[in-house]
Short mmCIF file of C-alpha atoms in Angstrom, two decimals:
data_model
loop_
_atom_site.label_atom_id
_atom_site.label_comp_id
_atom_site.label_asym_id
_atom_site.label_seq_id
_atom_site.Cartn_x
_atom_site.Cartn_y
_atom_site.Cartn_z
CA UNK G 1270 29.94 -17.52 -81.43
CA UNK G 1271 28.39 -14.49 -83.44
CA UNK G 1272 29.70 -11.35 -83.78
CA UNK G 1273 27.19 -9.53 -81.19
CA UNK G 1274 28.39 -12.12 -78.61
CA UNK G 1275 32.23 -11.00 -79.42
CA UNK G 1276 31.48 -7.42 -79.60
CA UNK G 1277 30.04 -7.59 -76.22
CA UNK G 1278 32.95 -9.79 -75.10
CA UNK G 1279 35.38 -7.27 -76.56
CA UNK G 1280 36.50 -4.89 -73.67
CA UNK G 1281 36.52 -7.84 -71.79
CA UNK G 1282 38.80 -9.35 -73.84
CA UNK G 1283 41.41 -6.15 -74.72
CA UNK G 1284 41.74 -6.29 -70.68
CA UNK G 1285 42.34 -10.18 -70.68
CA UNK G 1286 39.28 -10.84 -68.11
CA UNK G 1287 38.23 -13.47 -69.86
CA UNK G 1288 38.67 -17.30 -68.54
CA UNK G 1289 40.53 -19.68 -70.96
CA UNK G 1290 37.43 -20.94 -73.15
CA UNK G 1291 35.92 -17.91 -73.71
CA UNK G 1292 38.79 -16.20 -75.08
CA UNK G 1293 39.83 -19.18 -77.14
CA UNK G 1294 36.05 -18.82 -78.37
CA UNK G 1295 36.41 -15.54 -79.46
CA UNK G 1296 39.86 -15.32 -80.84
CA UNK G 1297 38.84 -18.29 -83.10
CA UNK G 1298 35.64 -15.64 -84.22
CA UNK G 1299 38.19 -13.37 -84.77
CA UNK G 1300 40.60 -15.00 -87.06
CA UNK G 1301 37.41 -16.42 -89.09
CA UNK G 1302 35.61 -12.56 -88.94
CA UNK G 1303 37.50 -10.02 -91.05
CA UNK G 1304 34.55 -7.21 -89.66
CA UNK G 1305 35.10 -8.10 -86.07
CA UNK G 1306 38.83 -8.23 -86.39
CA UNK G 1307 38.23 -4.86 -87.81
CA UNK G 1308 36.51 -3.72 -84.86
CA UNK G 1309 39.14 -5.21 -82.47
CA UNK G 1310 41.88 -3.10 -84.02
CA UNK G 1311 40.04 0.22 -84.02
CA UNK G 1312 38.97 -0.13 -80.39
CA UNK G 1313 42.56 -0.96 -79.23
CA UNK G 1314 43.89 2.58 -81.19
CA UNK G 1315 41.43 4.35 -79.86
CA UNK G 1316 42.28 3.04 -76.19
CA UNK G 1317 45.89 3.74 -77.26
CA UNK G 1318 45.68 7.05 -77.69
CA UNK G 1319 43.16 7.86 -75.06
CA UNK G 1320 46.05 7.00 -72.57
CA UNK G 1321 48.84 9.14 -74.45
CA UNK G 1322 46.74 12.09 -73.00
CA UNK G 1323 47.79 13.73 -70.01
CA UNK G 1324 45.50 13.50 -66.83
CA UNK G 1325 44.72 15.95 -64.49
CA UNK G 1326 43.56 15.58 -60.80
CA UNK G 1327 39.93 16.42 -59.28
CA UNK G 1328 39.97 18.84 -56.48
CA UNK G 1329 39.57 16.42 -52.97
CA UNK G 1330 36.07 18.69 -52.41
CA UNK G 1331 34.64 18.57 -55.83
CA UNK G 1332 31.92 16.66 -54.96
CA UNK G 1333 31.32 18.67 -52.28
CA UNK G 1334 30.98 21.90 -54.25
CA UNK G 1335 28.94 20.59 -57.01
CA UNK G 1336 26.51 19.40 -54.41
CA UNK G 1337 26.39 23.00 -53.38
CA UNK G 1338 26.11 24.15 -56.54
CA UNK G 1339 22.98 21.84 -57.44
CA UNK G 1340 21.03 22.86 -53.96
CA UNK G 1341 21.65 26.57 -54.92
CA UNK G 1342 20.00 26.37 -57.76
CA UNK G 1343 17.04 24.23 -56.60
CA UNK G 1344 16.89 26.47 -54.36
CA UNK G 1345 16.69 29.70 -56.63
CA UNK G 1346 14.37 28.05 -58.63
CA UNK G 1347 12.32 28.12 -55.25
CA UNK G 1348 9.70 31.32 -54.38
CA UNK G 1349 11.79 33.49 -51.33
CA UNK G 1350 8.68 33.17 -49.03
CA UNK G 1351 9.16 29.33 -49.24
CA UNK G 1352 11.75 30.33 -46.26
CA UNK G 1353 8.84 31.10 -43.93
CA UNK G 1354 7.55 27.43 -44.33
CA UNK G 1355 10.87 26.29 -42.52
CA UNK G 1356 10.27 25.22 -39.22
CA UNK G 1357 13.29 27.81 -37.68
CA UNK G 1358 11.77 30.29 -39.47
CA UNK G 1359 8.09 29.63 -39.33
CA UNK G 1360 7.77 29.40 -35.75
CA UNK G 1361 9.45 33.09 -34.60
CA UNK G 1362 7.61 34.49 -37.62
CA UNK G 1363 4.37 33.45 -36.11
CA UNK G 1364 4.77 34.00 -32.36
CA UNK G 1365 6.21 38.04 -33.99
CA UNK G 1366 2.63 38.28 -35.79
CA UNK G 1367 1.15 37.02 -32.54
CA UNK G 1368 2.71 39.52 -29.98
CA UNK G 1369 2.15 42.38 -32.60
CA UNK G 1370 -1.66 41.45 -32.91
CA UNK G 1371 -1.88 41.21 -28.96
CA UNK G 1372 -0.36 44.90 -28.77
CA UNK G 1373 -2.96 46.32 -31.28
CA UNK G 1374 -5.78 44.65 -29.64
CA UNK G 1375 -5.32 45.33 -26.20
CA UNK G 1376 -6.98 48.14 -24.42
CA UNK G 1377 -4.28 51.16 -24.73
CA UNK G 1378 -4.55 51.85 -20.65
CA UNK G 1379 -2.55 48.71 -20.17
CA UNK G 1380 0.10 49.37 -22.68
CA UNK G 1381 0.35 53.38 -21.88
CA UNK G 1382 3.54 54.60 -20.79
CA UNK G 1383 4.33 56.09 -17.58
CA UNK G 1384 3.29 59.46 -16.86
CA UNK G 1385 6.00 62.45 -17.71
CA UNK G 1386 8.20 64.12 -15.61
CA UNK G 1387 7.40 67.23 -17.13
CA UNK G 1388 4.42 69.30 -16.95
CA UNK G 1389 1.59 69.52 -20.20
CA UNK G 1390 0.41 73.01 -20.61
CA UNK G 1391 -3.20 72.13 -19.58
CA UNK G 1392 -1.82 70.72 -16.03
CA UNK G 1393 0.11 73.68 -15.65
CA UNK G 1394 -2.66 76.09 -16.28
CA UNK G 1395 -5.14 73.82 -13.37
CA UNK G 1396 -1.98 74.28 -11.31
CA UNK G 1397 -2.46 77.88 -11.63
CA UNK G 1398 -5.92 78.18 -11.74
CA UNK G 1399 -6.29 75.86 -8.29
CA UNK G 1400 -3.76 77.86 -6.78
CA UNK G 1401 -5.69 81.34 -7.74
CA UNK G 1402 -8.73 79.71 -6.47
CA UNK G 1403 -7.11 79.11 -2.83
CA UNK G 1404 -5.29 82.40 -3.02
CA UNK G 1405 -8.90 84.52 -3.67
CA UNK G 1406 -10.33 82.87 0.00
CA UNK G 1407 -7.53 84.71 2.23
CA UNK G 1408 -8.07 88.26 4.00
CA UNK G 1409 -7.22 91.22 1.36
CA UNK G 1410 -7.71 89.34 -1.50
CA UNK G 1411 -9.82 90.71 -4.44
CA UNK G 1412 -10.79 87.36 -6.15
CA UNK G 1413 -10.88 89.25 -9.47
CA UNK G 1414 -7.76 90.32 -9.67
CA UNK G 1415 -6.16 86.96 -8.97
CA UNK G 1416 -7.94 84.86 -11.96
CA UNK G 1417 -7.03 87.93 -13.91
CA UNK G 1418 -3.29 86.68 -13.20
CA UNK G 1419 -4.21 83.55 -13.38
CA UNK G 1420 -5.56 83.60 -16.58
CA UNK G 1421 -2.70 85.84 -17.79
CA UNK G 1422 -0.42 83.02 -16.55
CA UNK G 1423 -2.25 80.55 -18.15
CA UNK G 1424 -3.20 82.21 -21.43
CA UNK G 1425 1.02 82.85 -22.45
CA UNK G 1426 1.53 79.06 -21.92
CA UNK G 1427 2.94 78.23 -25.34
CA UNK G 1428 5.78 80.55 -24.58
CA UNK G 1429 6.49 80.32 -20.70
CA UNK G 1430 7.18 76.61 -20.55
CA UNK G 1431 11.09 77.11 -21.39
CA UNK G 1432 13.32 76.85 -18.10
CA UNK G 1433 14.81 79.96 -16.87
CA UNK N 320 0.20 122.44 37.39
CA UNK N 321 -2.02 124.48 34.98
CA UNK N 322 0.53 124.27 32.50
CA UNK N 323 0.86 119.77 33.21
CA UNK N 324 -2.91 119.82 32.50
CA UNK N 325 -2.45 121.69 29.60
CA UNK N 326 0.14 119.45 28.03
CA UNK N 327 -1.31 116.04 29.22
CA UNK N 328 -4.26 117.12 27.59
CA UNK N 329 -2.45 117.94 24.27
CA UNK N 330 -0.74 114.56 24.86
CA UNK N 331 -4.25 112.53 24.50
CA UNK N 332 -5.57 114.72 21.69
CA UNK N 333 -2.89 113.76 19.79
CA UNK N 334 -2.96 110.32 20.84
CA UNK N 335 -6.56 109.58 20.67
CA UNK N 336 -6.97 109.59 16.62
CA UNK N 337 -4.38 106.23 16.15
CA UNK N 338 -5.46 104.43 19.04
CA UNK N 339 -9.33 105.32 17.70
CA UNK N 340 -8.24 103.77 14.22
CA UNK N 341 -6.01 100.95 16.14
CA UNK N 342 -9.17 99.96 17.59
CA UNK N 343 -11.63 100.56 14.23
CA UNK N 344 -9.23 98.54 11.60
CA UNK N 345 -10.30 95.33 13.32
CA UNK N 346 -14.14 96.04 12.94
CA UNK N 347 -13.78 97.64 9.45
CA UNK N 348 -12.15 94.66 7.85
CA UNK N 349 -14.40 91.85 9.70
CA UNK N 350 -17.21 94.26 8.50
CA UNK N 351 -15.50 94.44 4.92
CA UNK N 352 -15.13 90.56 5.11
CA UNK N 353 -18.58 89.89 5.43
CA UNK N 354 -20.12 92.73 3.41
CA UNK N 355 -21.26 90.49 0.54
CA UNK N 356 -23.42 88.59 2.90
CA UNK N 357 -26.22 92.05 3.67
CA UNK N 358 -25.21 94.48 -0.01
CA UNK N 359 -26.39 93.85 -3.68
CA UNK N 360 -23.95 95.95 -5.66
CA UNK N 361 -23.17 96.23 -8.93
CA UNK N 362 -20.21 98.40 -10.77
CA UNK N 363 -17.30 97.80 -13.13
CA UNK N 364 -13.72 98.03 -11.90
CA UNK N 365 -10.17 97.56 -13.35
CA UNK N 366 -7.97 95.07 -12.22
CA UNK N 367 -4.16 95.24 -12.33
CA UNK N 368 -1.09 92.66 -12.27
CA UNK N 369 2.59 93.13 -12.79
CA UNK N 370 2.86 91.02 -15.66
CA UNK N 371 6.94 89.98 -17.34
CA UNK N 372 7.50 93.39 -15.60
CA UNK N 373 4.56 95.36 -17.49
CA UNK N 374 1.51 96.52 -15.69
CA UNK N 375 -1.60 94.50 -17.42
CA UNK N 376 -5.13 96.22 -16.40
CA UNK N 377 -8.46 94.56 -16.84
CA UNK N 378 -11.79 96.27 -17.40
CA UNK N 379 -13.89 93.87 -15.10
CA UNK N 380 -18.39 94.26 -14.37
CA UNK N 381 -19.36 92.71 -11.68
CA UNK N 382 -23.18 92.34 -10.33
CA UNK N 383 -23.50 90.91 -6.77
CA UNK N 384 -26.79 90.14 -4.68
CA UNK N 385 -26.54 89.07 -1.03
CA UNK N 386 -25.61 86.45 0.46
CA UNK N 387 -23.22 84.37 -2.22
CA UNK N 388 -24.30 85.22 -5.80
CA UNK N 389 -21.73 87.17 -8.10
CA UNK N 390 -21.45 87.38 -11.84
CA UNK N 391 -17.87 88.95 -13.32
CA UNK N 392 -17.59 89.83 -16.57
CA UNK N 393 -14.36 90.31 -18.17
CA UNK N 394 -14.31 92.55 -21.13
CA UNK N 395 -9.77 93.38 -21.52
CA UNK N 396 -7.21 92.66 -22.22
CA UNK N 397 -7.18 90.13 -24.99
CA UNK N 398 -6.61 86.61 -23.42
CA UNK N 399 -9.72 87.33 -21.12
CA UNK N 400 -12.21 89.34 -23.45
CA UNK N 401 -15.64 87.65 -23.19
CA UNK N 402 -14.39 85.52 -20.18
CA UNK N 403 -17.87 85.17 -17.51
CA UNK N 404 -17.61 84.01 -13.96
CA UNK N 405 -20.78 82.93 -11.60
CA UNK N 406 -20.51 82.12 -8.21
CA UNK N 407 -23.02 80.84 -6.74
CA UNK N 408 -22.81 79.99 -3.21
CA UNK N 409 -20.13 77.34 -3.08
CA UNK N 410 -20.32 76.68 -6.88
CA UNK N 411 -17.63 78.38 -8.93
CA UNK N 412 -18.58 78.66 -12.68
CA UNK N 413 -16.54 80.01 -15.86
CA UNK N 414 -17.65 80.39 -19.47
CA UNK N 415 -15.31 80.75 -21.84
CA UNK N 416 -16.14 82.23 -25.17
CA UNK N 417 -13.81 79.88 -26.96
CA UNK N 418 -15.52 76.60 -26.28
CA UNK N 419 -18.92 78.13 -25.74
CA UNK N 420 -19.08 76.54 -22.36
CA UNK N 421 -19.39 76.74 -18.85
CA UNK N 422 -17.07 74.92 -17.48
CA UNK N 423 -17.51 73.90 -13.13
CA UNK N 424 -14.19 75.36 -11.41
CA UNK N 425 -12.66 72.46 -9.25
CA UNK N 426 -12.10 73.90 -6.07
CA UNK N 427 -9.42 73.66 -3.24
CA UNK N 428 -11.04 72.95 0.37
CA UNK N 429 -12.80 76.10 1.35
CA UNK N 430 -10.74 77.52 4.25
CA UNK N 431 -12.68 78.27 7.36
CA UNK N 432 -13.08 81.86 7.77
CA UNK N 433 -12.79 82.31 11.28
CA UNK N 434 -9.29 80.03 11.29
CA UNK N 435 -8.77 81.96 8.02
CA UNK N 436 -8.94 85.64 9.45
CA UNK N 437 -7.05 84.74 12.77
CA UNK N 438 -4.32 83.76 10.96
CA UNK N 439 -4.39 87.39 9.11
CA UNK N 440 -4.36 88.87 12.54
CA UNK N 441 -1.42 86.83 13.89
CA UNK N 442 0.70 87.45 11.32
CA UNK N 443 0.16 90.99 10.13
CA UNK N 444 -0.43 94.36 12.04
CA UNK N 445 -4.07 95.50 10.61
CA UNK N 446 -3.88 99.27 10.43
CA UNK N 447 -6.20 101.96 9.93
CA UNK N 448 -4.06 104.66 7.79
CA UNK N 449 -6.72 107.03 6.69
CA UNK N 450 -9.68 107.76 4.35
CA UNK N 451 -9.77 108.54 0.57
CA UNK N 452 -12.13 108.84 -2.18
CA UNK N 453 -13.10 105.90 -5.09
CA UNK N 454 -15.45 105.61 -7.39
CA UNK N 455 -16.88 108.73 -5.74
CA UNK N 456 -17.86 107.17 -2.56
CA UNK N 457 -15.80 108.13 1.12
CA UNK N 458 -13.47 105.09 1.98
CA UNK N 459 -11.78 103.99 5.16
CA UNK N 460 -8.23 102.74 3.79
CA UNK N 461 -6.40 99.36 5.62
CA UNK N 462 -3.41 98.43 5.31
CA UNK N 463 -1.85 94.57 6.59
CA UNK N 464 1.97 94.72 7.39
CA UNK N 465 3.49 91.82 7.51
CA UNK N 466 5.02 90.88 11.50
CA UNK N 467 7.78 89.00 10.05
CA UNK N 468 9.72 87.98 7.21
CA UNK N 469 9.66 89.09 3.11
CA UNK N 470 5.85 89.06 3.00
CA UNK N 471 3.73 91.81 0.89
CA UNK N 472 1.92 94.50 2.20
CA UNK N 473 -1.34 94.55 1.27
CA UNK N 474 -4.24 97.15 0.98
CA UNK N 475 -7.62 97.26 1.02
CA UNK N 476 -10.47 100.73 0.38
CA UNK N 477 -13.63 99.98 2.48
CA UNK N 478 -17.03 102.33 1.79
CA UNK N 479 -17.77 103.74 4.78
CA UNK N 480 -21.48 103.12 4.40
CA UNK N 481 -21.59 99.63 3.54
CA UNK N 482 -18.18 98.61 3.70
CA UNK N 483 -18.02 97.01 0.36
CA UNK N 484 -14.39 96.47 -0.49
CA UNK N 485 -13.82 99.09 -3.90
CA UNK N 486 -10.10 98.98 -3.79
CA UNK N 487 -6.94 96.55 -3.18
CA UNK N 488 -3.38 96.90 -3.69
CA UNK N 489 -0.53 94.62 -2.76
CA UNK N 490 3.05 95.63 -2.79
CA UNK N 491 5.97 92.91 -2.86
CA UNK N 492 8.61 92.92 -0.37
CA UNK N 493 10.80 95.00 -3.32
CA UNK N 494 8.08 97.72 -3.02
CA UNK N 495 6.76 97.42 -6.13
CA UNK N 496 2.87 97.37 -6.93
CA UNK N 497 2.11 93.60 -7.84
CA UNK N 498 -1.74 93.54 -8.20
CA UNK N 499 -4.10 96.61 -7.67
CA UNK N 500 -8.08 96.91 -8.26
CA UNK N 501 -10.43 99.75 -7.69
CA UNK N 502 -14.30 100.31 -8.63
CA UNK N 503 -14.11 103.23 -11.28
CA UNK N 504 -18.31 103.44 -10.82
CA UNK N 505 -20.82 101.33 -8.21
CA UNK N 506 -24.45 101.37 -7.34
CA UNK N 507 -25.29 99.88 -4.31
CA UNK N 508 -28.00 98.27 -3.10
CA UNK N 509 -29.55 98.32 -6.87
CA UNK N 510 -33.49 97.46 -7.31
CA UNK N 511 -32.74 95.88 -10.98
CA UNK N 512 -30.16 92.92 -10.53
CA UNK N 513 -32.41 90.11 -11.80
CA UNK N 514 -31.65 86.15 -10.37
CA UNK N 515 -31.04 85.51 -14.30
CA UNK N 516 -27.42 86.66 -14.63
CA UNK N 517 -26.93 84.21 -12.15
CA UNK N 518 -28.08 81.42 -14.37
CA UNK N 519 -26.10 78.66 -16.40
CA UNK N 520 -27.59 78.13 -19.55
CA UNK N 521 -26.02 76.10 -22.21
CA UNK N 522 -23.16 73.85 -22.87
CA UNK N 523 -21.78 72.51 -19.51
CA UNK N 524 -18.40 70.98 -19.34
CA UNK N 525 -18.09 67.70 -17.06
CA UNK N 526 -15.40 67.53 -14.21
CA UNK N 527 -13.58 64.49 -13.95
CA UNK N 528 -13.71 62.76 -10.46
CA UNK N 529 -10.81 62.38 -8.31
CA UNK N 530 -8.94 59.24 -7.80
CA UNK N 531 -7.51 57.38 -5.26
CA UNK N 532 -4.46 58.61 -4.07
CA UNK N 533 -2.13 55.22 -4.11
CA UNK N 534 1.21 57.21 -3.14
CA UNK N 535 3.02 59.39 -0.21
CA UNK N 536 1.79 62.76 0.35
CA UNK N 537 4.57 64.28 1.09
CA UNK N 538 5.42 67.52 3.45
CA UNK N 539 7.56 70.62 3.54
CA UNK N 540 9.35 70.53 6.83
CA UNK N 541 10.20 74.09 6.48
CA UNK N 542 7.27 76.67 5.72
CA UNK N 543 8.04 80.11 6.14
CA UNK N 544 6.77 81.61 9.96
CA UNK N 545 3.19 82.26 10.23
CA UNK N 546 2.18 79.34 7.62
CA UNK N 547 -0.03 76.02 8.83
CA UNK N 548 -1.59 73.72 6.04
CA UNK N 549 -5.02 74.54 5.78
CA UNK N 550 -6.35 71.68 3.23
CA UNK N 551 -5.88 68.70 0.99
CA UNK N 552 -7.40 67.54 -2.20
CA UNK N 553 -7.24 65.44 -4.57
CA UNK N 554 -7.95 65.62 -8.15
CA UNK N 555 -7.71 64.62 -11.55
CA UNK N 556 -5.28 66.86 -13.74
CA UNK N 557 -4.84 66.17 -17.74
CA UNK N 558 -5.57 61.69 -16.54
CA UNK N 559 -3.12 62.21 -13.50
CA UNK N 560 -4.08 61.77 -9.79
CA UNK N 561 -2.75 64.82 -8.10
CA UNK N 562 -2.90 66.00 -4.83
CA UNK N 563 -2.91 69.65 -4.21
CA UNK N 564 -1.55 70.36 -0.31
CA UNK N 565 -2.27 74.11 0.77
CA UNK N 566 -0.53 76.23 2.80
CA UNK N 567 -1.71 79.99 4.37
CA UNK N 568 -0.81 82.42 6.71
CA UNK N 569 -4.51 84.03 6.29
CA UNK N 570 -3.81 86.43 3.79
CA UNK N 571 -0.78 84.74 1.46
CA UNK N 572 -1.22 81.41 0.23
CA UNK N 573 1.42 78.46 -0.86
CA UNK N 574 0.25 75.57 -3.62
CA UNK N 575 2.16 72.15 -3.48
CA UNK N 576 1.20 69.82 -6.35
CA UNK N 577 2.02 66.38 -6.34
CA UNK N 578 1.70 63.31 -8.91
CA UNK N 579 3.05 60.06 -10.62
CA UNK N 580 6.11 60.18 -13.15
CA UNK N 581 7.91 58.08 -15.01
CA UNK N 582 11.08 59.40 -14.51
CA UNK N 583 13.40 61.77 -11.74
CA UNK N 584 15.80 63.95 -13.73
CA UNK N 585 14.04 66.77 -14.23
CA UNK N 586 15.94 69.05 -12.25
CA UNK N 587 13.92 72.44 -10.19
CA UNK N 588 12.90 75.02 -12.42
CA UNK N 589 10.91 78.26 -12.27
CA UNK N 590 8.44 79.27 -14.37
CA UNK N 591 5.81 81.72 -14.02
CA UNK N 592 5.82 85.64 -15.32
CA UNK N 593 3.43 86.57 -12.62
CA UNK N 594 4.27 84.39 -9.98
CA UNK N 595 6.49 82.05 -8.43
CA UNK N 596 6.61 78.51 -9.72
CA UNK N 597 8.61 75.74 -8.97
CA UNK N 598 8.53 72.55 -10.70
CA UNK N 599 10.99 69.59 -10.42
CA UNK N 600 10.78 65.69 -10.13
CA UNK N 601 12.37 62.99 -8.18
CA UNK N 602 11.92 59.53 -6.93
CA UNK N 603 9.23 58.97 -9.36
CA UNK N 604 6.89 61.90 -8.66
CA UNK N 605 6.31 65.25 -10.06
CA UNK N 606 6.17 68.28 -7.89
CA UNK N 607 4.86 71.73 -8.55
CA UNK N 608 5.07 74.66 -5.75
CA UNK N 609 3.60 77.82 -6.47
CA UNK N 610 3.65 81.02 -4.01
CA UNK N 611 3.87 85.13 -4.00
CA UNK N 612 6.89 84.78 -1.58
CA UNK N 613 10.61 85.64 -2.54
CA UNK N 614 12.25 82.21 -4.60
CA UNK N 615 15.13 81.71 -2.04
CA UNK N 616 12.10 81.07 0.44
CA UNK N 617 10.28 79.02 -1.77
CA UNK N 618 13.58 77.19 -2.81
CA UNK N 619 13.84 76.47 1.10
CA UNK N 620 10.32 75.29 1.16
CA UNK N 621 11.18 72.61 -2.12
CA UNK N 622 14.01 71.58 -0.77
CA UNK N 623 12.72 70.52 2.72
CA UNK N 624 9.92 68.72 1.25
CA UNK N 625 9.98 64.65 1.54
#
């Protein structure tokens, strides 16, 4: 046996794994190889006072954390719009765009909200105006004086719209 | 029995005058009424309206050839300066000097006159109170009282020659002067009115048509005595279908407006300086009453309509 062969052998050896002929193999190596004997020694301090140290315990979710710890930061490496590629994202992102799209599109007499419950200025003064215009037909009536109301009515709009 | 004679015949002296002008009012005003059908005239008047408690006075031209063509010119106050109206037989026209336009005036359903001035007589007494002077010119002076309930009392100076109408006056049920108008200077029968100031020429504004009507009309059940409906239209106000119901007792008039809304909390309001408006909404429509009668009557009127 050669001293590669025992120094691969060693650990196998310090932990008596070996089978009978094998270890008789290399102990007889040993007590012929000063170098190897050497080695022997130094590996069996070493293991000697690697156990005088004291151990400590790994948390029960360690593994569990680090594996967080490595997809966080694959994920920061990651662009943020690389989000809108996920399928739970994607697909509400594109039927939004979609809907707004439809909304800009469309003709705005579909989409126009229902008419107010209060008057605009303009609709008030026709009110007026239609209501001079069937008030100047009746007996006694001078035509000219009504659109002069009317239009006196209509023309103080911006400031007669307030309730009283 | 000398003495009997004497004072029966006293009796009818001083009887025969009113029942003379009893029996002339009706003539005068059907006369008045139809004037503008045989009389060219032209003259400038001013025109005056209790206005936020103010009197407001207009200085107004007018040129008029028989049967149906009249041309007004408004020269004061302010908001009307430059203002030009044409009629021209059942065409209304206005140009205003702001948009440089003529503009067609959409009309309510033209009121038949007969229907019209039989409702005058059944709800007013049509007096004969006297004569006066305007514009120079000798005038017979009529005055409509109103039979029943707060209505105005209106008045109306006649020419005795060709019974133009050269004054008005109307006096609210508080007895205060709402609206007044009398010719300050008038020609009649002029040589020189040429067809021309009858003409539109320029920029003419469309009308929008009116819609269907895809809702209930409704009704006042209550109208104050001596009003009927008289018409209904439909139109097109700022994009809304409205429908504009009229009301008349021949010489007053009541306006209900009626449309689409999106909403029914609006609660009754009045508006108006010179007039009576009402405006409220509920069940999804807008409505807009508008009258020269007292606002507990026109409340009464809103309230019964459904």
């Amino acid at each position: 046996m050669k001293c590669k062969d025992v120094c691969d052998l060693m650990s196998e050896y310090i932990d008596e794994c070996l089978d009978e002929h094998r270890r008789m193999e290399v102990e007889a190596h040993l007590n012929s190889c000063t170098d190897c004997a050497s080695e022997l020694r130094a590996m069996k301090a070493m293991l000697v006072s690697l156990s005088g140290l004291s151990g400590r315990r790994s948390p029960v979710d360690c593994w569990t954390h680090v594996h967080e710890v490595i997809i966080r930061q694959e994920l920061a490496k990651k662009a943020w719009w690389h989000w809108l590629l996920k399928p739970a994202v994607a697909a509400p992102a594109v039927a939004l765009t979609a809907l707004l799209t439809l909304l800009l599109v469309w003709p705005q007499s579909t989409v126009a909200p229902p008419p107010a419950a209060t008057m605009s200025n303009p609709e008030y003064g026709y009110y007026i105006g239609a209501h001079s215009h069937l008030q100047r037909q009746q007996a006694f009536t001078d035509p000219d004086v009504t659109f002069v109301r009317a239009e006196l009515e209509t023309a103080s709009l911006s400031t007669n719209t307030t309730a009283k | 029995m000398i003495a009997k004679k004497l004072i029966l015949s006293i009796i009818i002296m001083a009887l025969a005058p009113s029942s003379l002008f009893a029996a002339n009012a009706t003539d005068i005003l059907h006369r008045a009424e139809t004037a503008d059908q045989y009389i060219n005239y032209r003259g400038k008047k001013t025109a005056s309206v209790l206005y936020d408690k103010k009197t407001v006075s207009a200085v107004i031209k007018v040129v008029h050839t028989k049967p149906d063509n009249t041309r007004t010119e408004y020269y004061s106050p302010a908001p009307l300066a430059g203002i030009v109206m044409i009629q021209d037989g059942p065409n209304l026209w206005k140009y205003t000097p702001r948009s440089h336009a003529w503009e067609q005036v959409r009309s309510s359903a033209l009121m038949p006159y007969d229907d019209n001035r039989r409702g005058a007589f059944d709800n007013y007494d049509i007096q004969l109170i006297g004569t006066d002077k305007v514009a120079g010119r000798n005038t017979y002076v009529i005055r409509a009282v109103p039979k029943q309930g707060k209505e105005s009392v209106h008045r109306i100076w006649v020419d005795t020659a060709s019974y133009v109408i050269l004054g008005t006056q109307v006096i609210n049920w508080h007895g205060a002067v709402v609206t007044s108008s009398r010719y300050t200077s008038v020609e009649i029968n002029p040589k020189d009115i040429s067809p021309s100031v009858f003409a539109i020429t320029g920029k003419v504004k469309g009308v929008p048509k009116p819609g269907n009507v895809d809702f209930h009309v409704a009704k006042p059940s209550y109208l104050p005595k001596g009003y009927r409906m008289v018409g209904k239209v439909g139109v097109v106000v700022s994009d809304h279908c409205c429908v504009h119901s009229q009301f008349s007792n021949g010489i007053n008039s009541i306006s209900l407006f009626q449309r689409k809304c999106g909403g029914d909390a609006a609660p009754k309001r009045l508006l108006g300086k010179a007039t009576t408006v009402l405006t409220w909404a509920r069940a999804g429509m807008l409505y807009t009453l508008i009258g020269d009668i007292p606002r507990a009557e026109l409340q009464k009127v809103a309230d019964s309509i459904r």
